[in-house]
Amino acid sequence: MLRRLHSEQPESFAFTAENQKWAEAQLTKFPEGRQASAVIPLLWRAQEQEGWVSKPAIEFIADMLGMAYIRVLEVTSFYFMFQMQPTGSVAHVQICGTLSCMICGAEDLIAVCKDKIADKPFTLSADGKFTWEEVECLGACTNAPMAQIGKDYYEDLTAEGFAQMLDDLATGKPVVPGPQNGRYAAEPKSGLTSLTEYDSGKTQYNASVQLAVDIGDGVKRIQGNEVPLLTPWVGKDGTVAGRTAAAAPPKAPEAAKPVAKQVEETKKAAPKPKPAEKPAAAEEVAEVAPETLKEARGGLPDDLKLLKGVGPKLEQTLNELGFFHFDQIAEWGEAEVAWVDSRLKFKGRIERDGWIAQAAKLAVGDETDFAKKAKKDGRYDDE
C-alpha cells in the first residue's frame, strides 16, 4: 500500500508546552548523539496531540532530533500505526478484520462504519467527527469481534451496541472500554472454569479498563497534562542512569592525565610494540616506474585477462601504461607495484589478487587454476 503525505497540510506544528517538556525528557533516555532513537515516541505523541502526523510535524520532530526530513518521513510512512491523513475530530475507529473477528461479526461492524461514518476508509464523516479503517489482528481474538478506538479496545461487540457507541462518542457521552457483554477480561463467556477461588473480591473493571476510566483519555487529544511527567531514569541530582561518566565531563580530563602517563610509561617499557606500527604507517614505498613497452613484442601481446582480477577494461588500462606481457608484471617489485597501483582505479588489487605470482607462472608456460577456468568457460570470448 502506497503511503505518502496528504495533499492538504496545516501551515505549522508545535507541541503543547507540556508535550514539549515530555518530548525533551524522552531525549534524555538516550546517549549523546543517539537522540534519533526517540523518533517513534515523538511521532506517536504528535499523533496523540493532533490525531495524525502532518508534514510540519515530521519536519518539527526532524529538527528537534537533528535528522534529515526524509529519514523521519521514511519512519512515518513505514509504520502503519501512524496516520498520514486527517482523522476524525472525535475518534479514528480501527476495526479488526482478521479471521477470529471476521467469523464473529467484524463485517457487521464494518457495515456500521460505512453507514454512520463514510463508505470508504480514511474518509471523514459528514460532521468531521469520525474516520475508520479495517486493520490486521489487534490481538484480542478471544473477545472477538473488537475495535480499537483511540487508545482503548472495545471488545465483544455487536452491530447494535457498536452503532450506539458511536452515537454516544459523537455527543460526548463517556463510553467504557473493554468487553461489552459483561465479560470481565478474557475468560470464557460462561464464566471461569478454573481458578474460581480468585473470582471474589475483584474490582469493578479489569486493570486496563480501570486505568482508562480513571484517566479518561481514551479518545482525548493528548495535551501532556493528563498524568504527571515522570523520568525515573534521571536521578535527583540530574544524573542519568548508566551515564555517570557523561554526567561529570569536567572531571574527565583530570582523571585522564595519570592514565596518559601510565600509557606512555607502558609504551617505553614494552618490547618495541610501536616500531612495528611505524613501518606500516611509513611503508609508503617510493614509486619507481617499471620497464614499459610502446607496443607488444612482435605485435603479439599476452592475454592479461588470464590474471585473476584483470578484465577487459583493466587489460586495456595496463596496455595503455605499457604492459603487454606476463614477464613484465612478474618482474615488479614493491616500488614498481606502488607506481602501477597509483595509476589504477582499483588500488590494492595487484597484491590482493596476487598478479605477480600468477604472471610468473604464466610467463614460463605454466597455468594457474584461474587461467584454466577462464580458458575453459571462455568468459572473455565476446569481449
Short mmCIF file of C-alpha atoms in Angstrom, two decimals:
data_model
loop_
_atom_site.label_atom_id
_atom_site.label_comp_id
_atom_site.label_asym_id
_atom_site.label_seq_id
_atom_site.Cartn_x
_atom_site.Cartn_y
_atom_site.Cartn_z
CA MET A 1 0.00 0.00 0.00
CA LEU A 2 1.45 3.33 -1.09
CA ARG A 3 1.69 5.86 1.74
CA ARG A 4 2.51 9.47 1.07
CA LEU A 5 1.99 12.92 2.52
CA HIS A 6 -1.62 14.11 2.39
CA SER A 7 -2.45 16.72 -0.23
CA GLU A 8 -3.75 19.15 2.39
CA GLN A 9 -1.37 20.13 5.16
CA PRO A 10 -1.54 22.56 8.09
CA GLU A 11 0.75 25.59 7.97
CA SER A 12 2.70 24.62 11.08
CA PHE A 13 3.06 22.27 14.02
CA ALA A 14 4.26 22.65 17.57
CA PHE A 15 3.91 20.53 20.67
CA THR A 16 1.89 21.97 23.51
CA ALA A 17 4.07 23.28 26.32
CA GLU A 18 3.52 20.12 28.37
CA ASN A 19 4.06 17.81 25.43
CA GLN A 20 7.25 19.71 24.60
CA LYS A 21 8.54 19.03 28.12
CA TRP A 22 7.61 15.38 27.71
CA ALA A 23 9.38 15.18 24.35
CA GLU A 24 12.55 16.79 25.69
CA ALA A 25 12.51 14.35 28.59
CA GLN A 26 12.45 11.42 26.15
CA LEU A 27 15.73 12.59 24.64
CA THR A 28 17.49 12.12 27.96
CA LYS A 29 16.86 8.37 27.74
CA PHE A 30 19.47 8.04 25.02
CA PRO A 31 23.24 8.63 24.94
CA GLU A 32 24.56 11.85 23.44
CA GLY A 33 24.39 11.62 19.68
CA ARG A 34 21.67 8.94 19.76
CA GLN A 35 18.66 11.24 20.16
CA ALA A 36 17.26 9.98 16.85
CA SER A 37 16.24 6.87 18.79
CA ALA A 38 13.35 8.93 20.16
CA VAL A 39 11.78 9.43 16.73
CA ILE A 40 8.96 6.89 17.15
CA PRO A 41 7.74 8.05 20.59
CA LEU A 42 7.84 11.68 19.43
CA LEU A 43 5.89 10.90 16.27
CA TRP A 44 3.37 8.99 18.37
CA ARG A 45 2.93 11.91 20.76
CA ALA A 46 2.43 14.23 17.78
CA GLN A 47 -0.32 11.91 16.55
CA GLU A 48 -1.88 11.72 20.01
CA GLN A 49 -1.95 15.52 20.08
CA GLU A 50 -3.19 16.17 16.54
CA GLY A 51 -4.88 12.90 15.54
CA TRP A 52 -2.47 12.34 12.65
CA VAL A 53 1.12 13.03 11.56
CA SER A 54 1.39 16.01 9.23
CA LYS A 55 4.34 17.23 7.14
CA PRO A 56 5.01 20.14 9.55
CA ALA A 57 5.01 17.64 12.45
CA ILE A 58 7.56 15.46 10.64
CA GLU A 59 9.79 18.48 9.99
CA PHE A 60 9.40 19.76 13.56
CA ILE A 61 10.47 16.40 15.02
CA ALA A 62 13.29 16.04 12.49
CA ASP A 63 14.67 19.44 13.51
CA MET A 64 14.32 18.55 17.17
CA LEU A 65 16.30 15.32 16.69
CA GLY A 66 18.80 16.64 14.16
CA MET A 67 17.56 14.24 11.49
CA ALA A 68 17.01 14.72 7.77
CA TYR A 69 13.35 15.27 6.94
CA ILE A 70 13.34 12.29 4.58
CA ARG A 71 14.51 9.98 7.38
CA VAL A 72 11.58 10.90 9.61
CA LEU A 73 9.21 10.63 6.65
CA GLU A 74 10.57 7.13 5.99
CA VAL A 75 9.79 6.08 9.56
CA THR A 76 6.32 7.62 9.44
CA SER A 77 5.35 6.02 6.14
CA PHE A 78 6.79 2.62 7.11
CA TYR A 79 4.73 2.11 10.27
CA PHE A 80 1.00 1.87 9.64
CA MET A 81 0.22 2.93 13.19
CA PHE A 82 0.97 6.48 12.04
CA GLN A 83 -1.97 8.11 10.26
CA MET A 84 -0.77 10.25 7.36
CA GLN A 85 -4.13 11.87 6.64
CA PRO A 86 -6.53 13.87 8.84
CA THR A 87 -8.66 11.76 11.17
CA GLY A 88 -11.98 12.43 12.84
CA SER A 89 -12.03 15.18 15.44
CA VAL A 90 -13.59 12.77 17.95
CA ALA A 91 -12.04 9.43 17.03
CA HIS A 92 -10.42 7.23 14.44
CA VAL A 93 -12.00 3.76 14.53
CA GLN A 94 -9.94 0.68 13.71
CA ILE A 95 -11.95 -2.48 13.05
CA CYS A 96 -10.08 -5.77 13.32
CA GLY A 97 -10.99 -7.79 10.24
CA THR A 98 -8.77 -10.83 10.71
CA LEU A 99 -10.09 -14.40 10.98
CA SER A 100 -11.46 -14.60 14.54
CA CYS A 101 -13.14 -11.22 14.33
CA MET A 102 -14.37 -11.87 10.80
CA ILE A 103 -16.04 -15.12 11.88
CA CYS A 104 -17.61 -13.42 14.90
CA GLY A 105 -19.08 -10.42 13.09
CA ALA A 106 -16.41 -7.92 12.03
CA GLU A 107 -18.14 -7.44 8.68
CA ASP A 108 -21.23 -6.22 10.53
CA LEU A 109 -19.10 -3.65 12.35
CA ILE A 110 -17.59 -2.51 9.05
CA ALA A 111 -21.12 -2.11 7.69
CA VAL A 112 -21.92 0.16 10.66
CA CYS A 113 -18.82 2.25 9.87
CA LYS A 114 -19.88 2.57 6.24
CA ASP A 115 -23.37 3.60 7.32
CA LYS A 116 -22.50 6.01 10.12
CA ILE A 117 -19.08 7.35 9.10
CA ALA A 118 -18.24 7.01 5.39
CA ASP A 119 -18.38 4.49 2.58
CA LYS A 120 -14.61 4.34 2.26
CA PRO A 121 -11.87 4.02 4.90
CA PHE A 122 -9.86 7.12 5.86
CA THR A 123 -12.72 9.37 4.74
CA LEU A 124 -14.04 11.94 7.19
CA SER A 125 -17.66 11.60 8.26
CA ALA A 126 -20.04 14.35 7.17
CA ASP A 127 -19.69 16.09 10.54
CA GLY A 128 -15.90 15.58 10.57
CA LYS A 129 -16.03 13.67 13.84
CA PHE A 130 -15.01 10.18 12.72
CA THR A 131 -12.84 8.23 10.32
CA TRP A 132 -12.40 4.47 10.15
CA GLU A 133 -10.27 1.69 8.68
CA GLU A 134 -10.00 -2.09 8.72
CA VAL A 135 -6.79 -3.37 10.31
CA GLU A 136 -4.96 -6.63 10.80
CA CYS A 137 -5.20 -8.62 14.05
CA LEU A 138 -5.12 -6.47 17.18
CA GLY A 139 -4.54 -9.46 19.45
CA ALA A 140 -7.86 -9.67 21.27
CA CYS A 141 -9.13 -12.76 19.43
CA THR A 142 -10.81 -14.30 22.49
CA ASN A 143 -13.07 -11.26 22.71
CA ALA A 144 -13.90 -11.01 19.00
CA PRO A 145 -15.20 -9.01 17.31
CA MET A 146 -13.44 -5.92 18.53
CA ALA A 147 -12.30 -2.45 17.57
CA GLN A 148 -9.68 -0.03 18.76
CA ILE A 149 -10.99 3.49 19.17
CA GLY A 150 -8.34 5.98 20.15
CA LYS A 151 -6.22 4.33 22.82
CA ASP A 152 -8.67 1.71 24.00
CA TYR A 153 -10.01 -1.69 22.97
CA TYR A 154 -13.77 -2.24 22.74
CA GLU A 155 -14.46 -5.98 22.72
CA ASP A 156 -17.32 -8.47 22.35
CA LEU A 157 -19.12 -6.01 20.12
CA THR A 158 -22.45 -6.33 18.35
CA ALA A 159 -23.53 -4.19 15.43
CA GLU A 160 -26.30 -2.56 17.51
CA GLY A 161 -24.08 -1.88 20.50
CA PHE A 162 -21.29 -0.54 18.29
CA ALA A 163 -23.66 1.83 16.50
CA GLN A 164 -24.89 3.16 19.86
CA MET A 165 -21.28 3.54 21.00
CA LEU A 166 -20.51 5.79 18.01
CA ASP A 167 -23.60 7.88 18.76
CA ASP A 168 -22.52 8.28 22.39
CA LEU A 169 -18.98 9.26 21.40
CA ALA A 170 -20.35 11.82 18.95
CA THR A 171 -22.35 13.52 21.70
CA GLY A 172 -19.53 13.38 24.23
CA LYS A 173 -21.05 10.70 26.45
CA PRO A 174 -18.42 8.56 28.19
CA VAL A 175 -18.10 5.01 26.87
CA VAL A 176 -16.44 2.35 29.00
CA PRO A 177 -13.88 0.33 27.01
CA GLY A 178 -13.18 -3.38 27.35
CA PRO A 179 -15.69 -6.24 26.93
CA GLN A 180 -19.20 -5.02 26.14
CA ASN A 181 -21.07 -8.22 27.07
CA GLY A 182 -20.36 -8.34 30.80
CA ARG A 183 -17.17 -10.38 30.46
CA TYR A 184 -14.53 -9.26 32.97
CA ALA A 185 -11.39 -9.87 30.92
CA ALA A 186 -10.74 -12.81 28.56
CA GLU A 187 -12.31 -15.70 30.47
CA PRO A 188 -14.93 -17.98 28.85
CA LYS A 189 -18.26 -16.28 28.22
CA SER A 190 -19.96 -18.71 30.59
CA GLY A 191 -17.62 -17.70 33.41
CA LEU A 192 -14.45 -19.03 35.00
CA THR A 193 -13.82 -22.75 34.62
CA SER A 194 -10.61 -22.73 36.68
CA LEU A 195 -9.01 -20.58 39.38
CA THR A 196 -12.52 -19.89 40.63
CA GLU A 197 -11.18 -19.12 44.10
CA TYR A 198 -9.89 -15.81 42.71
CA ASP A 199 -13.28 -14.76 41.36
CA SER A 200 -14.35 -12.98 44.53
CA GLY A 201 -13.05 -9.61 45.65
CA LYS A 202 -12.20 -8.37 42.16
CA THR A 203 -12.61 -4.72 41.20
CA GLN A 204 -15.44 -3.48 39.01
CA TYR A 205 -13.21 -3.41 35.93
CA ASN A 206 -10.06 -5.20 34.88
CA ALA A 207 -6.84 -3.23 35.30
CA SER A 208 -6.71 -1.95 31.72
CA VAL A 209 -10.29 -0.73 31.71
CA GLN A 210 -9.92 0.75 35.20
CA LEU A 211 -6.93 2.80 34.07
CA ALA A 212 -8.85 4.08 31.05
CA VAL A 213 -11.82 5.04 33.23
CA ASP A 214 -9.62 6.74 35.84
CA ILE A 215 -7.63 8.83 33.36
CA GLY A 216 -10.39 9.28 30.79
CA ASP A 217 -8.02 9.89 27.89
CA GLY A 218 -9.22 7.14 25.54
CA VAL A 219 -10.28 9.37 22.65
CA LYS A 220 -8.88 12.61 24.06
CA ARG A 221 -6.28 14.59 22.15
CA ILE A 222 -3.32 14.39 24.49
CA GLN A 223 -2.09 17.74 25.82
CA GLY A 224 0.59 16.36 28.12
CA ASN A 225 -1.01 17.31 31.43
CA GLU A 226 -3.17 14.19 31.78
CA VAL A 227 -0.64 12.44 34.03
CA PRO A 228 2.46 13.72 35.86
CA LEU A 229 5.67 13.80 33.83
CA LEU A 230 7.91 11.08 35.25
CA THR A 231 11.56 10.49 34.34
CA PRO A 232 12.66 7.65 36.64
CA TRP A 233 15.90 7.23 34.69
CA VAL A 234 17.05 10.68 35.84
CA GLY A 235 18.32 10.89 39.41
CA LYS A 236 17.57 13.68 41.88
CA ASP A 237 21.00 15.15 41.18
CA GLY A 238 20.26 15.26 37.46
CA THR A 239 22.44 12.30 36.52
CA VAL A 240 21.06 9.83 34.02
CA ALA A 241 21.15 6.15 34.91
CA GLY A 242 24.08 4.40 33.25
CA ARG A 243 25.76 7.66 32.27
CA THR A 244 27.78 8.64 35.31
CA ALA A 245 30.86 9.40 33.23
CA ALA A 246 28.94 11.66 30.87
CA ALA A 247 27.26 13.42 33.79
CA ALA A 248 30.54 14.89 35.07
CA PRO A 249 32.58 15.88 31.99
CA PRO A 250 34.81 18.49 33.77
CA LYS A 251 36.49 15.78 35.89
CA ALA A 252 37.29 13.58 32.92
CA PRO A 253 40.42 15.47 31.77
CA GLU A 254 41.98 15.37 35.29
CA ALA A 255 41.33 11.65 35.58
CA ALA A 256 42.81 11.13 32.14
CA LYS A 257 46.22 12.67 32.93
CA PRO A 258 47.59 9.89 35.11
CA VAL A 259 46.18 7.34 32.70
CA ALA A 260 48.00 9.03 29.84
CA LYS A 261 51.26 8.94 31.80
CA GLN A 262 50.79 5.27 32.55
CA VAL A 263 50.19 4.59 28.89
CA GLU A 264 53.39 6.44 27.95
CA GLU A 265 55.39 4.53 30.54
CA THR A 266 53.89 1.27 29.28
CA LYS A 267 54.91 2.20 25.75
CA LYS A 268 58.51 2.84 26.84
CA ALA A 269 58.69 -0.36 28.88
CA ALA A 270 57.11 -2.53 26.22
CA PRO A 271 59.42 -4.55 23.94
CA LYS A 272 59.03 -2.21 20.98
CA PRO A 273 55.35 -2.73 20.09
CA LYS A 274 55.07 0.63 18.34
CA PRO A 275 58.06 0.31 16.00
CA ALA A 276 56.05 -2.44 14.30
CA GLU A 277 53.32 0.12 13.54
CA LYS A 278 55.68 2.78 12.20
CA PRO A 279 56.89 0.69 9.29
CA ALA A 280 53.24 0.01 8.46
CA ALA A 281 52.44 3.72 8.56
CA ALA A 282 55.69 4.76 6.95
CA GLU A 283 55.57 1.97 4.45
CA GLU A 284 54.67 4.32 1.68
CA VAL A 285 57.20 2.94 -0.74
CA ALA A 286 58.69 5.43 -3.16
CA GLU A 287 57.32 4.82 -6.62
CA VAL A 288 59.62 3.57 -9.35
CA ALA A 289 58.37 3.30 -12.92
CA PRO A 290 58.63 -0.27 -14.22
CA GLU A 291 60.05 -1.08 -17.61
CA THR A 292 57.34 -0.41 -20.17
CA LEU A 293 56.91 -1.06 -23.88
CA LYS A 294 55.38 1.09 -26.58
CA GLU A 295 53.79 -1.98 -28.11
CA ALA A 296 53.70 -5.74 -27.65
CA ARG A 297 56.74 -7.68 -28.76
CA GLY A 298 56.21 -8.90 -32.28
CA GLY A 299 52.74 -7.42 -32.14
CA LEU A 300 51.57 -10.39 -30.02
CA PRO A 301 50.52 -9.33 -26.52
CA ASP A 302 49.85 -11.89 -23.79
CA ASP A 303 46.24 -12.36 -22.69
CA LEU A 304 46.47 -10.43 -19.42
CA LYS A 305 42.85 -11.37 -18.70
CA LEU A 306 44.20 -14.75 -17.59
CA LEU A 307 45.33 -12.95 -14.43
CA LYS A 308 42.72 -13.15 -11.69
CA GLY A 309 41.20 -9.71 -11.22
CA VAL A 310 42.02 -8.43 -14.71
CA GLY A 311 39.05 -7.91 -17.01
CA PRO A 312 38.91 -6.39 -20.49
CA LYS A 313 38.91 -2.77 -19.27
CA LEU A 314 41.74 -3.31 -16.81
CA GLU A 315 43.74 -5.11 -19.51
CA GLN A 316 43.25 -2.09 -21.75
CA THR A 317 44.49 0.20 -18.97
CA LEU A 318 47.58 -1.96 -18.45
CA ASN A 319 48.28 -1.89 -22.19
CA GLU A 320 47.97 1.90 -22.21
CA LEU A 321 50.50 2.04 -19.36
CA GLY A 322 52.91 -0.06 -21.44
CA PHE A 323 52.37 -3.57 -20.06
CA PHE A 324 51.64 -6.31 -22.59
CA HIS A 325 53.41 -9.40 -21.27
CA PHE A 326 53.35 -11.61 -18.18
CA ASP A 327 57.12 -11.39 -17.73
CA GLN A 328 56.87 -7.61 -17.36
CA ILE A 329 54.43 -7.99 -14.46
CA ALA A 330 56.41 -10.86 -12.92
CA GLU A 331 59.43 -8.55 -12.52
CA TRP A 332 57.62 -5.89 -10.49
CA GLY A 333 58.94 -5.17 -7.02
CA GLU A 334 57.31 -3.11 -4.25
CA ALA A 335 58.34 0.20 -5.80
CA GLU A 336 57.02 -0.80 -9.21
CA VAL A 337 53.77 -2.08 -7.69
CA ALA A 338 53.35 1.27 -5.93
CA TRP A 339 53.81 3.08 -9.27
CA VAL A 340 51.25 0.93 -11.10
CA ASP A 341 48.85 0.86 -8.15
CA SER A 342 48.65 4.64 -8.03
CA ARG A 343 47.56 4.67 -11.67
CA LEU A 344 44.83 2.05 -11.40
CA LYS A 345 41.27 2.78 -10.34
CA PHE A 346 41.24 -0.35 -8.17
CA LYS A 347 44.10 0.24 -5.75
CA GLY A 348 45.42 -2.77 -3.88
CA ARG A 349 44.23 -5.28 -6.46
CA ILE A 350 47.77 -6.27 -7.52
CA GLU A 351 48.64 -7.64 -4.09
CA ARG A 352 45.14 -8.78 -3.21
CA ASP A 353 44.78 -10.96 -6.31
CA GLY A 354 48.44 -11.97 -6.49
CA TRP A 355 49.20 -10.77 -10.00
CA ILE A 356 52.98 -11.14 -9.72
CA ALA A 357 52.88 -14.80 -8.64
CA GLN A 358 50.31 -15.57 -11.33
CA ALA A 359 52.31 -13.73 -14.00
CA ALA A 360 55.50 -15.58 -13.06
CA LYS A 361 53.78 -18.92 -13.71
CA LEU A 362 52.09 -17.85 -16.91
CA ALA A 363 55.30 -16.28 -18.25
CA VAL A 364 57.06 -19.69 -18.30
CA GLY A 365 54.12 -21.51 -19.82
CA ASP A 366 52.52 -22.87 -16.66
CA GLU A 367 48.85 -22.38 -15.95
CA THR A 368 47.08 -21.14 -12.86
CA ASP A 369 43.73 -22.51 -11.70
CA PHE A 370 42.07 -19.25 -12.68
CA ALA A 371 43.63 -19.29 -16.17
CA LYS A 372 42.39 -22.85 -16.73
CA LYS A 373 38.85 -21.88 -15.76
CA ALA A 374 38.95 -18.70 -17.84
CA LYS A 375 40.05 -20.62 -20.92
CA LYS A 376 37.55 -23.41 -20.33
CA ASP A 377 34.46 -21.27 -19.88
CA GLY A 378 35.59 -18.66 -22.42
CA ARG A 379 34.45 -15.91 -20.10
CA TYR A 380 36.02 -13.13 -22.19
CA ASP A 381 35.50 -14.59 -25.67
CA ASP A 382 32.87 -11.99 -26.58
CA GLU A 383 34.87 -9.05 -25.30
#
